[in-house]
Coordinates of N, CA and C in Angstrom, one line a residue:
X1 N -27.4 29.5 29.9 CA -26.1 29.9 29.2 C -25.0 28.7 29.8
X2 N -24.9 28.3 30.7 CA -23.7 27.7 31.3 C -23.8 26.1 30.9
X3 N -25.3 26.0 30.5 CA -25.4 24.3 30.3 C -24.9 24.2 28.7
X4 N -25.2 25.4 27.9 CA -24.6 25.7 26.6 C -23.0 25.9 26.2
X5 N -22.1 26.6 27.6 CA -20.8 26.6 27.0 C -20.6 25.2 27.7
X6 N -20.9 24.3 28.6 CA -20.2 23.1 28.9 C -20.0 22.1 27.8
X7 N -21.4 22.3 26.9 CA -21.6 21.1 26.3 C -21.0 21.6 24.9
X8 N -20.5 22.6 24.7 CA -20.0 23.2 23.8 C -18.2 22.9 23.8
X9 N -17.8 23.1 25.3 CA -16.3 22.7 25.6 C -16.3 21.0 25.5
X10 N -17.3 20.6 26.2 CA -17.5 18.9 25.9 C -16.9 18.3 25.0
X11 N -17.9 18.7 23.6 CA -17.8 18.0 22.3 C -16.4 18.8 21.9
X12 N -15.7 20.0 22.2 CA -14.6 20.2 21.2 C -13.7 19.4 22.1
X13 N -13.9 19.2 23.3 CA -12.9 18.1 23.7 C -12.9 17.0 23.1
X14 N -13.8 16.0 23.0 CA -13.7 14.8 22.5 C -13.9 15.0 20.9
X15 N -13.9 16.2 20.2 CA -13.5 16.2 18.7 C -12.1 16.0 18.3
X16 N -11.5 16.8 19.7 CA -10.1 16.5 19.6 C -9.6 15.6 20.1
X17 N -10.0 15.0 21.2 CA -9.5 13.5 21.3 C -9.6 12.5 20.1
X18 N -10.6 12.7 19.6 CA -10.7 11.8 18.6 C -9.7 12.0 17.2
X19 N -9.7 13.5 17.2 CA -8.8 13.5 15.7 C -7.0 13.1 16.3
X20 N -6.7 13.5 17.5 CA -5.7 12.7 18.2 C -5.5 11.2 17.7
X21 N -6.2 10.4 17.8 CA -6.1 8.8 17.2 C -5.7 8.7 15.9
X22 N -4.7 7.9 16.0 CA -4.0 7.4 14.5 C -3.9 5.8 14.8
X23 N -4.5 5.2 13.7 CA -4.5 4.0 13.3 C -3.5 3.4 13.5
X24 N -3.2 2.2 14.1 CA -1.7 1.7 13.7 C -1.7 0.9 12.7
X25 N -2.6 0.1 11.4 CA -2.6 -0.2 10.6 C -3.7 0.1 9.7
X26 N -3.2 0.0 8.4 CA -4.2 0.6 7.6 C -5.5 -0.8 7.7
X27 N -6.7 -0.7 7.6 CA -7.8 -1.5 7.3 C -7.7 -2.2 6.3
X28 N -8.1 -3.4 5.9 CA -7.9 -4.0 4.2 C -9.4 -3.4 3.5
X29 N -9.4 -2.8 2.5 CA -10.3 -1.9 2.2 C -11.2 -2.9 1.2
X30 N -12.3 -2.3 1.1 CA -13.3 -3.8 0.5 C -12.8 -3.4 -1.1
X31 N -13.0 -4.8 -1.5 CA -13.1 -5.0 -3.0 C -11.5 -5.0 -3.4
X32 N -10.9 -5.0 -2.5 CA -9.1 -5.0 -2.6 C -8.6 -6.0 -2.8
X33 N -9.1 -7.1 -3.2 CA -8.2 -8.7 -3.1 C -7.9 -9.1 -4.5
X34 N -7.1 -9.8 -4.5 CA -6.2 -10.3 -5.4 C -7.3 -10.8 -6.6
X35 N -6.7 -10.3 -7.7 CA -7.6 -10.4 -9.0 C -7.8 -11.7 -9.3
X36 N -6.5 -12.6 -9.2 CA -6.3 -13.6 -10.1 C -5.4 -14.8 -8.8
X37 N -6.6 -15.5 -8.6 CA -5.4 -16.5 -7.3 C -4.4 -17.1 -8.2
X38 N -4.6 -17.3 -9.7 CA -3.6 -18.5 -10.2 C -2.5 -17.4 -10.5
X39 N -1.7 -16.4 -10.0 CA -0.7 -15.8 -10.4 C 0.6 -16.6 -10.3
X40 N 1.7 -16.3 -11.0 CA 2.7 -16.2 -11.2 C 3.9 -16.3 -10.0
X41 N 4.0 -17.2 -9.1 CA 5.0 -17.1 -7.8 C 6.3 -17.4 -8.0
X42 N 6.7 -17.8 -9.3 CA 8.2 -18.0 -9.7 C 8.8 -17.0 -9.8
X43 N 9.9 -16.7 -8.8 CA 11.2 -15.3 -9.6 C 11.6 -15.5 -11.0
X44 N 11.8 -14.1 -11.5 CA 12.0 -14.2 -12.8 C 13.2 -14.6 -13.6
X45 N 14.1 -14.5 -12.3 CA 15.3 -15.3 -12.2 C 16.1 -16.3 -11.5
X46 N 15.3 -17.4 -10.8 CA 15.5 -18.5 -10.3 C 14.7 -19.4 -10.4
X47 N 14.9 -20.6 -10.7 CA 13.9 -21.8 -10.9 C 13.0 -22.2 -9.6
X48 N 12.2 -22.9 -9.9 CA 10.9 -23.0 -9.2 C 11.7 -24.0 -8.3
X49 N 11.3 -23.7 -6.8 CA 11.7 -25.0 -5.6 C 12.9 -24.3 -4.4
X50 N 13.2 -23.4 -5.2 CA 15.0 -22.7 -4.8 C 14.3 -21.3 -4.3
X51 N 14.7 -21.3 -2.8 CA 14.4 -20.0 -2.2 C 15.6 -19.0 -1.7
X52 N 16.3 -18.6 -2.7 CA 17.3 -17.7 -2.3 C 17.1 -16.3 -1.4
X53 N 15.6 -15.7 -1.6 CA 15.7 -14.3 -1.5 C 16.7 -13.4 -2.5
X54 N 16.9 -14.2 -3.9 CA 17.5 -13.3 -4.6 C 16.5 -13.5 -6.1
X55 N 16.3 -12.2 -6.7 CA 15.6 -12.3 -7.8 C 14.8 -11.0 -7.9
X56 N 14.2 -11.5 -9.5 CA 12.5 -10.3 -9.0 C 11.6 -11.1 -8.9
X57 N 10.7 -10.9 -8.0 CA 9.2 -11.2 -7.5 C 8.1 -10.3 -7.5
X58 N 7.7 -11.0 -8.9 CA 5.9 -10.6 -9.3 C 5.0 -10.2 -8.0
X59 N 4.3 -9.6 -7.5 CA 3.3 -9.4 -6.8 C 1.9 -9.8 -7.0
X60 N 0.9 -10.0 -6.7 CA -0.1 -10.2 -7.1 C -0.4 -8.9 -7.7
X61 N -1.5 -9.3 -8.3 CA -2.3 -7.8 -8.9 C -3.2 -7.5 -8.0
X62 N -3.8 -6.4 -8.1 CA -4.5 -6.1 -6.4 C -5.8 -5.3 -7.0
X63 N -7.0 -5.3 -7.2 CA -8.2 -5.0 -7.6 C -8.6 -3.9 -6.7
X64 N -8.2 -2.5 -6.8 CA -9.2 -1.2 -5.9 C -10.0 -0.8 -6.6
X65 N -10.6 0.2 -6.0 CA -11.7 1.0 -6.3 C -11.4 1.5 -7.9
X66 N -10.3 1.8 -7.6 CA -10.0 3.1 -9.3 C -9.3 2.6 -10.0
X67 N -8.5 0.9 -9.8 CA -8.0 0.1 -10.7 C -6.9 -0.6 -10.0
X68 N -6.1 -1.3 -11.3 CA -5.5 -2.5 -10.7 C -4.1 -2.1 -10.1
X69 N -3.4 -2.4 -9.2 CA -1.9 -1.9 -8.5 C -1.4 -3.6 -8.7
X70 N -0.4 -3.4 -9.7 CA 0.9 -4.4 -9.3 C 2.2 -3.9 -9.2
X71 N 3.1 -4.4 -8.4 CA 4.2 -4.5 -8.5 C 5.5 -5.8 -8.4
X72 N 6.6 -5.2 -8.4 CA 7.9 -6.4 -9.2 C 8.5 -6.0 -7.9
X73 N 9.1 -7.0 -7.2 CA 10.1 -6.4 -6.0 C 11.9 -7.3 -6.9
X74 N 12.7 -6.5 -6.7 CA 13.6 -7.2 -7.1 C 14.6 -6.9 -5.8
X75 N 14.9 -8.4 -5.1 CA 15.5 -8.4 -4.0 C 17.4 -9.0 -4.1
X76 N 18.4 -8.6 -3.4 CA 19.7 -9.2 -3.2 C 19.8 -9.8 -2.0
X77 N 20.2 -11.3 -1.8 CA 19.9 -11.6 -0.2 C 18.9 -11.7 0.5
X78 N 17.7 -11.6 0.3 CA 16.6 -11.0 1.0 C 16.6 -9.5 1.4
X79 N 17.3 -8.6 0.9 CA 17.2 -7.1 0.9 C 16.5 -6.7 -0.6
X80 N 15.8 -5.7 -0.2 CA 15.0 -5.1 -1.4 C 15.8 -4.0 -1.9
X81 N 16.1 -4.2 -3.1 CA 16.9 -3.3 -3.9 C 16.2 -2.1 -5.1
X82 N 15.1 -2.8 -5.4 CA 14.1 -1.9 -6.4 C 12.8 -2.3 -6.3
X83 N 12.2 -1.6 -6.4 CA 10.6 -2.0 -6.6 C 9.8 -1.4 -8.0
X84 N 9.4 -2.0 -9.1 CA 8.9 -1.5 -10.0 C 7.5 -1.9 -10.3
X85 N 6.8 -0.6 -10.3 CA 5.2 -0.6 -10.6 C 4.9 -1.1 -12.0
X86 N 4.4 -2.0 -11.7 CA 3.9 -2.9 -13.1 C 2.3 -2.5 -13.7
X87 N 1.5 -2.3 -12.5 CA 0.5 -1.5 -12.9 C -0.4 -0.6 -11.6
X88 N -0.9 0.1 -12.4 CA -1.2 1.6 -11.6 C -2.6 2.0 -12.2
X89 N -3.5 2.3 -11.4 CA -4.8 3.0 -11.8 C -4.6 4.3 -12.9
X90 N -4.8 4.1 -14.3 CA -4.8 5.0 -15.0 C -5.7 5.6 -16.0
X91 N -7.1 5.1 -15.0 CA -8.9 5.1 -16.0 C -9.0 7.0 -16.1
X92 N -8.6 7.6 -15.6 CA -8.9 9.0 -15.6 C -7.5 9.6 -15.3
X93 N -7.3 10.7 -15.6 CA -6.4 12.2 -15.6 C -6.1 12.3 -14.0
X94 N -7.0 11.9 -12.9 CA -6.7 12.4 -11.6 C -5.9 11.1 -10.9
X95 N -6.8 9.8 -11.5 CA -5.9 8.7 -11.2 C -4.5 8.7 -11.6
X96 N -4.2 9.2 -12.6 CA -3.2 9.2 -13.1 C -2.2 10.0 -12.3
X97 N -2.8 11.3 -12.0 CA -2.5 12.2 -11.0 C -1.4 11.4 -9.6
X98 N -2.7 10.8 -9.0 CA -2.4 10.4 -7.8 C -1.6 9.4 -7.7
X99 N -1.2 8.6 -9.0 CA -0.7 7.7 -9.2 C 0.9 8.5 -9.0
X100 N 1.1 8.9 -10.0 CA 2.4 9.5 -10.2 C 2.5 10.4 -9.0
X101 N 1.9 10.3 -8.1 CA 2.1 11.6 -7.1 C 3.1 10.1 -5.8
X102 N 2.3 9.5 -5.8 CA 2.0 8.4 -4.6 C 3.1 7.4 -4.6
X103 N 3.0 7.0 -5.8 CA 3.4 5.7 -6.0 C 5.4 5.9 -6.0
X104 N 6.1 6.7 -6.5 CA 7.3 7.1 -6.0 C 7.8 6.8 -4.6
X105 N 6.7 7.9 -3.9 CA 6.4 8.1 -2.3 C 6.8 7.0 -1.6
X106 N 5.5 5.7 -2.3 CA 5.5 4.7 -1.7 C 6.8 3.5 -1.9
X107 N 7.4 3.9 -3.4 CA 8.5 2.5 -3.4 C 9.7 3.3 -2.6
X108 N 10.0 4.5 -2.6 CA 11.3 5.1 -1.5 C 10.9 4.7 -0.3
X109 N 9.5 4.6 0.2 CA 9.4 4.5 1.9 C 9.6 2.6 1.7
X110 N 9.3 2.0 1.0 CA 9.3 0.8 1.3 C 11.0 0.0 1.2
X111 N 11.8 0.7 0.2 CA 13.4 0.3 0.2 C 13.5 1.0 1.2
X112 N 13.3 2.2 1.6 CA 14.0 2.1 2.9 C 13.6 1.8 4.0
X113 N 12.4 0.9 4.2 CA 12.1 0.6 5.5 C 12.1 -1.3 5.5
X114 N 12.5 -1.5 4.2 CA 12.4 -2.9 3.4 C 11.8 -3.8 3.9
X115 N 10.6 -3.3 3.9 CA 9.4 -4.1 3.7 C 8.3 -3.3 3.2
X116 N 7.5 -4.0 3.5 CA 5.6 -3.6 2.8 C 4.9 -3.1 4.0
X117 N 5.5 -3.1 5.4 CA 4.8 -2.1 6.4 C 5.2 -1.1 6.3
X118 N 4.6 0.0 5.6 CA 4.7 1.5 5.2 C 3.7 1.7 5.2
X119 N 3.5 3.4 5.5 CA 2.4 4.0 5.7 C 1.5 4.3 4.3
X120 N 0.7 4.8 4.1 CA -0.3 5.0 3.1 C 0.1 6.5 2.9
X121 N -0.2 7.0 1.6 CA -0.1 8.1 1.2 C -1.4 8.9 0.9
X122 N -1.5 9.9 1.9 CA -2.6 10.4 2.1 C -3.1 11.3 0.8
X123 N -4.7 11.2 0.6 CA -5.1 11.8 -0.7 C -5.3 10.3 -1.8
X124 N -4.3 9.1 -1.3 CA -4.2 7.9 -2.2 C -4.3 6.5 -1.7
X125 N -5.4 6.6 -0.5 CA -5.6 5.3 0.5 C -5.6 3.9 -0.5
X126 N -6.2 3.8 -1.7 CA -6.8 2.7 -2.3 C -5.3 2.5 -2.6
X127 N -4.8 3.1 -3.9 CA -3.7 2.9 -4.4 C -2.6 2.4 -3.7
X128 N -2.3 3.2 -2.4 CA -1.7 2.9 -1.5 C -1.8 1.6 -0.4
X129 N -2.9 0.7 -0.5 CA -3.5 -0.1 0.1 C -3.2 -1.4 -0.9
X130 N -3.3 -1.2 -2.1 CA -3.4 -1.9 -3.1 C -1.7 -2.2 -3.3
X131 N -0.7 -1.5 -3.3 CA 0.5 -1.5 -3.7 C 1.3 -2.0 -2.4
X132 N 1.1 -2.1 -1.2 CA 1.4 -2.4 -0.1 C 0.4 -3.8 -0.1
X133 N -0.3 -4.3 -0.7 CA -0.7 -5.9 -0.4 C 0.5 -6.8 -2.2
X134 N 0.2 -5.6 -2.6 CA 0.8 -6.6 -4.2 C 2.4 -6.4 -3.3
X135 N 3.4 -5.7 -3.0 CA 4.4 -5.8 -2.8 C 4.4 -7.0 -1.4
X136 N 3.9 -6.8 -0.8 CA 3.3 -7.8 0.3 C 3.7 -9.5 -0.5
X137 N 2.9 -9.6 -1.2 CA 2.6 -11.1 -1.9 C 4.0 -11.1 -2.6
X138 N 4.7 -10.1 -3.0 CA 6.2 -10.5 -3.5 C 7.2 -11.1 -2.8
X139 N 6.8 -10.4 -1.6 CA 7.9 -10.2 -0.5 C 7.5 -11.9 0.4
X140 N 6.4 -12.0 0.2 CA 5.9 -13.7 0.7 C 6.4 -14.8 -0.4
X141 N 6.6 -14.6 -1.6 CA 7.1 -15.4 -2.5 C 8.9 -15.5 -2.6
X142 N 9.3 -14.7 -2.3 CA 11.1 -14.4 -2.0 C 11.2 -15.3 -0.7
X143 N 10.5 -15.6 0.2 CA 11.0 -15.9 1.4 C 10.0 -17.2 1.3
X144 N 9.6 -17.6 0.7 CA 9.0 -18.9 0.7 C 9.9 -20.2 0.7

């Protein structure tokens, strides 16, 4: 009887410790690679060869398990002023619900953080990871 109590207490403590851990960054999701390596890296309103950090920069389309995610970021002197979602998972009704819930939150957080280093939205891990990767590629273009 004493052994059962000790075992149960030990297992409970282990579970609590594991649940308390929080990863520092999202791991890259399998299958979330850019779909087209030849995507355009030229800002919409800047000439090639100039790097002003001002303009609209289109991120790479990122394929996820549930569909493609692609964003375009508008920057003014290196500061993110707006983000437009160009593609989002929409094959099923549930995909549309998740995108409608997650994408505005991701956009708000990215503008607030002025970076792609943002937390994923719970319940939208794949969409969040695709959004973050596409946004990072747009920001990389702006600072190239």
